[in-house]
XYZ file of C-alpha atoms in Angstrom:
317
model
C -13.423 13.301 20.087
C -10.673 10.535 19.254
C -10.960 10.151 15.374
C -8.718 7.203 15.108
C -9.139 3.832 14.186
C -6.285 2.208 14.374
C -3.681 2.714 16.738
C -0.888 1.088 18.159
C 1.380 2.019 21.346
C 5.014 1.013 21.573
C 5.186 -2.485 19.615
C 7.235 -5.128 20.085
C 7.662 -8.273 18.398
C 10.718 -10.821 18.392
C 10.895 -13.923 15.914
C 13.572 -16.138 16.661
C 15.949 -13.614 18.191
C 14.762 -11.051 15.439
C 13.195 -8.017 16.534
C 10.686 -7.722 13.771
C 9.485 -4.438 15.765
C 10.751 -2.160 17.709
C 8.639 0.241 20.096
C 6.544 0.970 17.237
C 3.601 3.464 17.255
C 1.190 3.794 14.519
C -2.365 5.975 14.253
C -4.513 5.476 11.336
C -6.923 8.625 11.390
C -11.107 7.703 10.111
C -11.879 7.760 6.566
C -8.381 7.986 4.905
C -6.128 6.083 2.734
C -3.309 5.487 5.035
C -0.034 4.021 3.274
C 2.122 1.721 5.315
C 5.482 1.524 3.620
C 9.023 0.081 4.151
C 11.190 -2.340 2.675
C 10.772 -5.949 2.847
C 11.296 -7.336 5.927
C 11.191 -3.901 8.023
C 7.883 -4.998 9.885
C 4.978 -4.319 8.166
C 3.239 -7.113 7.694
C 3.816 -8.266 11.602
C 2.577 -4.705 12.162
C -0.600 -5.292 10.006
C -1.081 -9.248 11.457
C -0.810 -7.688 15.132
C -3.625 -5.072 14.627
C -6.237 -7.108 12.863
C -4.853 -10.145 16.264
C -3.518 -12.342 14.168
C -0.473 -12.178 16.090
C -0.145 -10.957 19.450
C 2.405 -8.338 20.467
C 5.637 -9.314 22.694
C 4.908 -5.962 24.317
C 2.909 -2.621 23.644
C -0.803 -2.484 22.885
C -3.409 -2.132 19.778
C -6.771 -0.844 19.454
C -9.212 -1.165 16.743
C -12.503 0.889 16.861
C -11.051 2.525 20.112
C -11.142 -1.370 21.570
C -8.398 -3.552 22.695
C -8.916 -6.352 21.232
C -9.027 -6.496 17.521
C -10.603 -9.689 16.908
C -13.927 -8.405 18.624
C -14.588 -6.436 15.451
C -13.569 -8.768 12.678
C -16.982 -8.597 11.249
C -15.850 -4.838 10.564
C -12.650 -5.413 8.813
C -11.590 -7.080 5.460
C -8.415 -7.586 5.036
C -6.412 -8.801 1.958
C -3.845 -10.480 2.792
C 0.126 -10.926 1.263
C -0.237 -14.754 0.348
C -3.057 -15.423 -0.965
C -5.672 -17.704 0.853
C -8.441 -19.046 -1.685
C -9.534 -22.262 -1.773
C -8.089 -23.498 -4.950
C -10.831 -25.829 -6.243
C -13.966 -24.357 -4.993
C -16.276 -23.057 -7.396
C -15.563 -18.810 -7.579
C -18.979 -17.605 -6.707
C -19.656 -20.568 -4.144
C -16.481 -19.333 -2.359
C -17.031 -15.466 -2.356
C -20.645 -16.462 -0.644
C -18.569 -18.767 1.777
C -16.371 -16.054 2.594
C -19.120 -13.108 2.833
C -20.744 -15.801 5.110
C -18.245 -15.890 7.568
C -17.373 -12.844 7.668
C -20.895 -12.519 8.958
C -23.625 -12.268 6.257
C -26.299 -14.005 5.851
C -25.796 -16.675 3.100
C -27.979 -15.485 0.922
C -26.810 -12.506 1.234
C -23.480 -13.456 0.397
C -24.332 -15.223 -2.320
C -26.752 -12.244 -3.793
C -23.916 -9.828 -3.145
C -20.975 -12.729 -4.599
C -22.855 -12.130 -7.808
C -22.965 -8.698 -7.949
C -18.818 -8.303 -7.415
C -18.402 -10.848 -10.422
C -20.290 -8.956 -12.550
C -18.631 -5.772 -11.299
C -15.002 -6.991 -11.602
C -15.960 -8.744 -15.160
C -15.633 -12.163 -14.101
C -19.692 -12.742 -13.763
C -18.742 -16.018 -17.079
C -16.202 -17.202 -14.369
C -18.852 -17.988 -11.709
C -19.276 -21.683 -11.697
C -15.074 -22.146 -12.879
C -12.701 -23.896 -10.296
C -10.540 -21.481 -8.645
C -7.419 -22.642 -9.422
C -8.604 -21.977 -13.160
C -8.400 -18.525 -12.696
C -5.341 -16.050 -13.789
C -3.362 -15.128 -11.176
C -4.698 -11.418 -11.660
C -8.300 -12.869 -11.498
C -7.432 -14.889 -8.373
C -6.339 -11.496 -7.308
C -9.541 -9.780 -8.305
C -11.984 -12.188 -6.262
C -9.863 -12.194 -3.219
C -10.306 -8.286 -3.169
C -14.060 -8.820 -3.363
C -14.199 -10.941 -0.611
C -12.638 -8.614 1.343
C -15.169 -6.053 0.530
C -18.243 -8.166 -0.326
C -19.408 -7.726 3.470
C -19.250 -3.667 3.351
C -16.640 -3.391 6.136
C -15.734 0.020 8.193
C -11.892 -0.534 7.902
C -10.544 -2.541 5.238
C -6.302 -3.435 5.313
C -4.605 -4.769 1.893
C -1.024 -5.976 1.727
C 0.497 -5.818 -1.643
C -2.950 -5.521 -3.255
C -1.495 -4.682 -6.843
C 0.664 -8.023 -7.304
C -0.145 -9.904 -10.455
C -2.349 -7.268 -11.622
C -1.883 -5.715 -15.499
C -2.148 -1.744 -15.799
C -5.968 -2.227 -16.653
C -7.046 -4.484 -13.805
C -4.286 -2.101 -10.986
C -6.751 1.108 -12.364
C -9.977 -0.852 -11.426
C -8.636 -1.885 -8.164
C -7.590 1.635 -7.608
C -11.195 3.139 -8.368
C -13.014 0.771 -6.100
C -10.558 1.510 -3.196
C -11.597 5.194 -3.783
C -15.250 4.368 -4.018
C -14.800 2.589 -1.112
C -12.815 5.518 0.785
C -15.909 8.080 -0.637
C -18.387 5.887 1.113
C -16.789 6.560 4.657
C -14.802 3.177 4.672
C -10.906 3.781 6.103
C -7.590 1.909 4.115
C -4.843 0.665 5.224
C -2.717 0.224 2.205
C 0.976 -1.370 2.078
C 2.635 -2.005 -1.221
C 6.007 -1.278 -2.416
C 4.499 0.967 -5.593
C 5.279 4.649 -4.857
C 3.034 5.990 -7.275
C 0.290 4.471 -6.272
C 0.694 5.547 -2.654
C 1.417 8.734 -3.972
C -1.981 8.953 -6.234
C -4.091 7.664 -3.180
C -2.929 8.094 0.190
C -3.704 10.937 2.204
C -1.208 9.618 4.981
C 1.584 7.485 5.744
C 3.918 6.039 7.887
C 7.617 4.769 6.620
C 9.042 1.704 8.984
C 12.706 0.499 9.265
C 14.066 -2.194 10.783
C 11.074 -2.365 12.913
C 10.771 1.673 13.621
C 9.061 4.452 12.059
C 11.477 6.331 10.595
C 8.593 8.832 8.740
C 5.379 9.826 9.701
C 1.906 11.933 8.851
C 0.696 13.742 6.172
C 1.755 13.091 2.547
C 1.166 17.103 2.097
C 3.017 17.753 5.110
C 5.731 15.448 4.549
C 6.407 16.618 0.700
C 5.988 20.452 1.695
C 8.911 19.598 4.495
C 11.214 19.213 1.488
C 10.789 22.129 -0.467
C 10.441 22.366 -4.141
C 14.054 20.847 -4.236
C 13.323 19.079 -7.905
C 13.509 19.460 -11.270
C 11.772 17.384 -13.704
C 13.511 18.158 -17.466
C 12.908 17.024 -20.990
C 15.810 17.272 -22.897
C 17.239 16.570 -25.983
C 21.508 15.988 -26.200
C 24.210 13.603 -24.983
C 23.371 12.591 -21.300
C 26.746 14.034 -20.628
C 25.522 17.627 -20.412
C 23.937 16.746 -17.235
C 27.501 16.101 -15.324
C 28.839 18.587 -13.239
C 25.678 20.986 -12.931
C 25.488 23.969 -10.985
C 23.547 23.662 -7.632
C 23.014 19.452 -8.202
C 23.032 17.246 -6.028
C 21.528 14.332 -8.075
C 20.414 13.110 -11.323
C 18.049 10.345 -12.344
C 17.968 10.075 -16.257
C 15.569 8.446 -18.180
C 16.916 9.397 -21.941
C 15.305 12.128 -22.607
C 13.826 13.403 -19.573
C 15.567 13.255 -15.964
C 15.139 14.380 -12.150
C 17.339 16.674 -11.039
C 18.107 16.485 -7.349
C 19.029 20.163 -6.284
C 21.202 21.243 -3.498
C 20.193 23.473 -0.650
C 19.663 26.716 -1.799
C 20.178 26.183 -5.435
C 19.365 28.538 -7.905
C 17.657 27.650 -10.474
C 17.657 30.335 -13.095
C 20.965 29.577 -12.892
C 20.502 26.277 -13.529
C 18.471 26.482 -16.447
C 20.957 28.957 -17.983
C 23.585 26.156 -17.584
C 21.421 23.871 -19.201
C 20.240 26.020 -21.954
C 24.062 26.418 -23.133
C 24.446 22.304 -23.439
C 21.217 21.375 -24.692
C 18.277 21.793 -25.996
C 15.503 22.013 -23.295
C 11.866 21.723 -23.998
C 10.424 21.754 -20.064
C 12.038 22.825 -17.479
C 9.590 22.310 -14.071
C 10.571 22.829 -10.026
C 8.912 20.422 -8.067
C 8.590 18.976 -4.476
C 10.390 15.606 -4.269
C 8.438 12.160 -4.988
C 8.039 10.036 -2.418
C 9.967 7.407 -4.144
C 12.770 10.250 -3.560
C 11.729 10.667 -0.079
C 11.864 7.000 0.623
C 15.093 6.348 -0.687
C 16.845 8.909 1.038
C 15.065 7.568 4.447
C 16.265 3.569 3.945
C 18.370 3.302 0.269
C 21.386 3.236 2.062
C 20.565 0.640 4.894
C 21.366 -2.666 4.389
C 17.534 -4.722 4.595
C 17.712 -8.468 5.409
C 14.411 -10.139 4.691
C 13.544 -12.372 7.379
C 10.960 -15.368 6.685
C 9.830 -16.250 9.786
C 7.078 -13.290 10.030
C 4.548 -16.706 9.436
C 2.477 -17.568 6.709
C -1.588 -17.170 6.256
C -3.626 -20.369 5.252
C -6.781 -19.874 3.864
C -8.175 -21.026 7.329
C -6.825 -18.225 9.246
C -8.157 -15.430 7.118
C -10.355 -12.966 8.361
């Protein structure tokens, strides 16, 4: 039985004599948090615009819902897009029942369930305020519930963290994983590693319009090895130099990543250590994917090209 939602077969897309993608291929398997990663300008968004048929593909093909045309099954899709698209001075609750209504509910229904998300996000005293009133975090907080509100089987959010505060980026991050508990699958591409790395179960890495990296988080972090060491230390930052069996260090102060070498040992490492400085944890780790992803595109030079297009808040889903 084919268990995927989302795939796409060898993508292309040229803007301008740019080729934003390049023979791409993409499969986002039911029910998980899929993380679609790269730097800017590498292709994601075009990627993300092509499969919910925003845009259309120069060549290749996408299916949603095992269908070939993605706009067929908008009603089951919310999407959340890069820039923003709210209406800036329509009232907040009379626009989340505008946009549960076309995104097919009833709208009465949308404005029952518009109610609801306020009071769930906190923002239940904001109802009847103009939107432009809002924070930018708030403004971020209502456009996630309207891409929710209408219970949706696959739900795709670009940079959903931006403008967000620590508090606000931990609710967002619970009600993605009460939405991923109730069956619902996520697309999720941001540029912050640890939250990819708290909630995806899979991703794919693109470059300069490729995929460079691809499948299991698990799978891809086991593939490296425990070739880490996270320290706590306290000395000079100098007694990190010149370690046996290093390849790298990232230092924070007082605690640091070392980077090992193939086939370092690391008894012999922390013996080193132990004669510089004083050492109060010493751990072996697989890399993070921040690591990972570095090592996959640090060294390329990324130009960020601007003419991937722009939503308007009459073109959202």
């Amino acid at each position: 039985m084919n268990n995927l939602i989302v795939e796409c077969l060898g993508l292309c897309k040229d803007f301008n004599r740019h080729r934003a993608l390049n023979n791409l291929d993409l499969e986002v398997e039911k029910g998980v948090v899929f993380g679609l990663l790269g730097p800017n300008g590498s292709g994601k968004t075009t990627t993300i615009r092509i499969t919910l048929g925003i845009l259309n593909p120069d060549a290749g093909e996408v299916k949603v819902f095992g269908q070939g045309n993605p706009l067929s099954n908008r009603t089951r899709i919310g999407y959340l897009p890069e820039e923003r698209g709210l209406y800036p001075r329509m009232k907040v609750r009379e626009q989340l029942a505008f946009l549960g209504a076309i995104r097919g509910l009833e709208y009465r229904e949308a404005d029952k369930r518009a109610g609801a998300w306020l009071e769930k996000l906190g923002l239940e005293d904001r109802a009847q305020a103009r939107t432009y009133e809002l924070s930018k975090g708030m403004q971020q907080k209502i456009q996630f519930a309207s891409a929710v509100m209408h219970e949706p089987d696959l739900i795709v959010l670009d940079e959903p963290f931006t403008g967000l505060d620590p508090i606000n980026s931990r609710m967002l991050k619970g009600l993605l994983l009460e939405q991923k508990e109730n069956g619902v699958t996520i697309i999720l591409s941001t540029h912050r590693m640890e939250e990819v790395e708290a909630m995806c179960d899979s991703i794919s890495l693109v470059h300069e319009g490729e995929r460079v990296l691809h499948g299991r988080l698990s799978d891809i972090k086991a593939s490296y090895g425990r070739n880490s060491v996270s320290i706590e230390y306290g000395g000079d930052p100098g007694c990190l130099e010149d370690l046996p069996g290093v390849a790298g260090v990232n230092d924070s102060g007082l605690s640091a990543r070392l980077r090992l070498e193939k086939g370092a040992d690391t008894q012999r490492l922390l013996g080193e250590l132990l004669t510089r400085t004083k050492i109060e944890s010493f751990v072996v780790e697989e890399p993070h994917l921040e690591e990972i992803y570095l090592e996959k595109v640090g060294h390329s030079v990324v130009k960020t090209v601007g003419s991937e297009g722009n939503i308007q808040p009459g073109g959202m889903f």
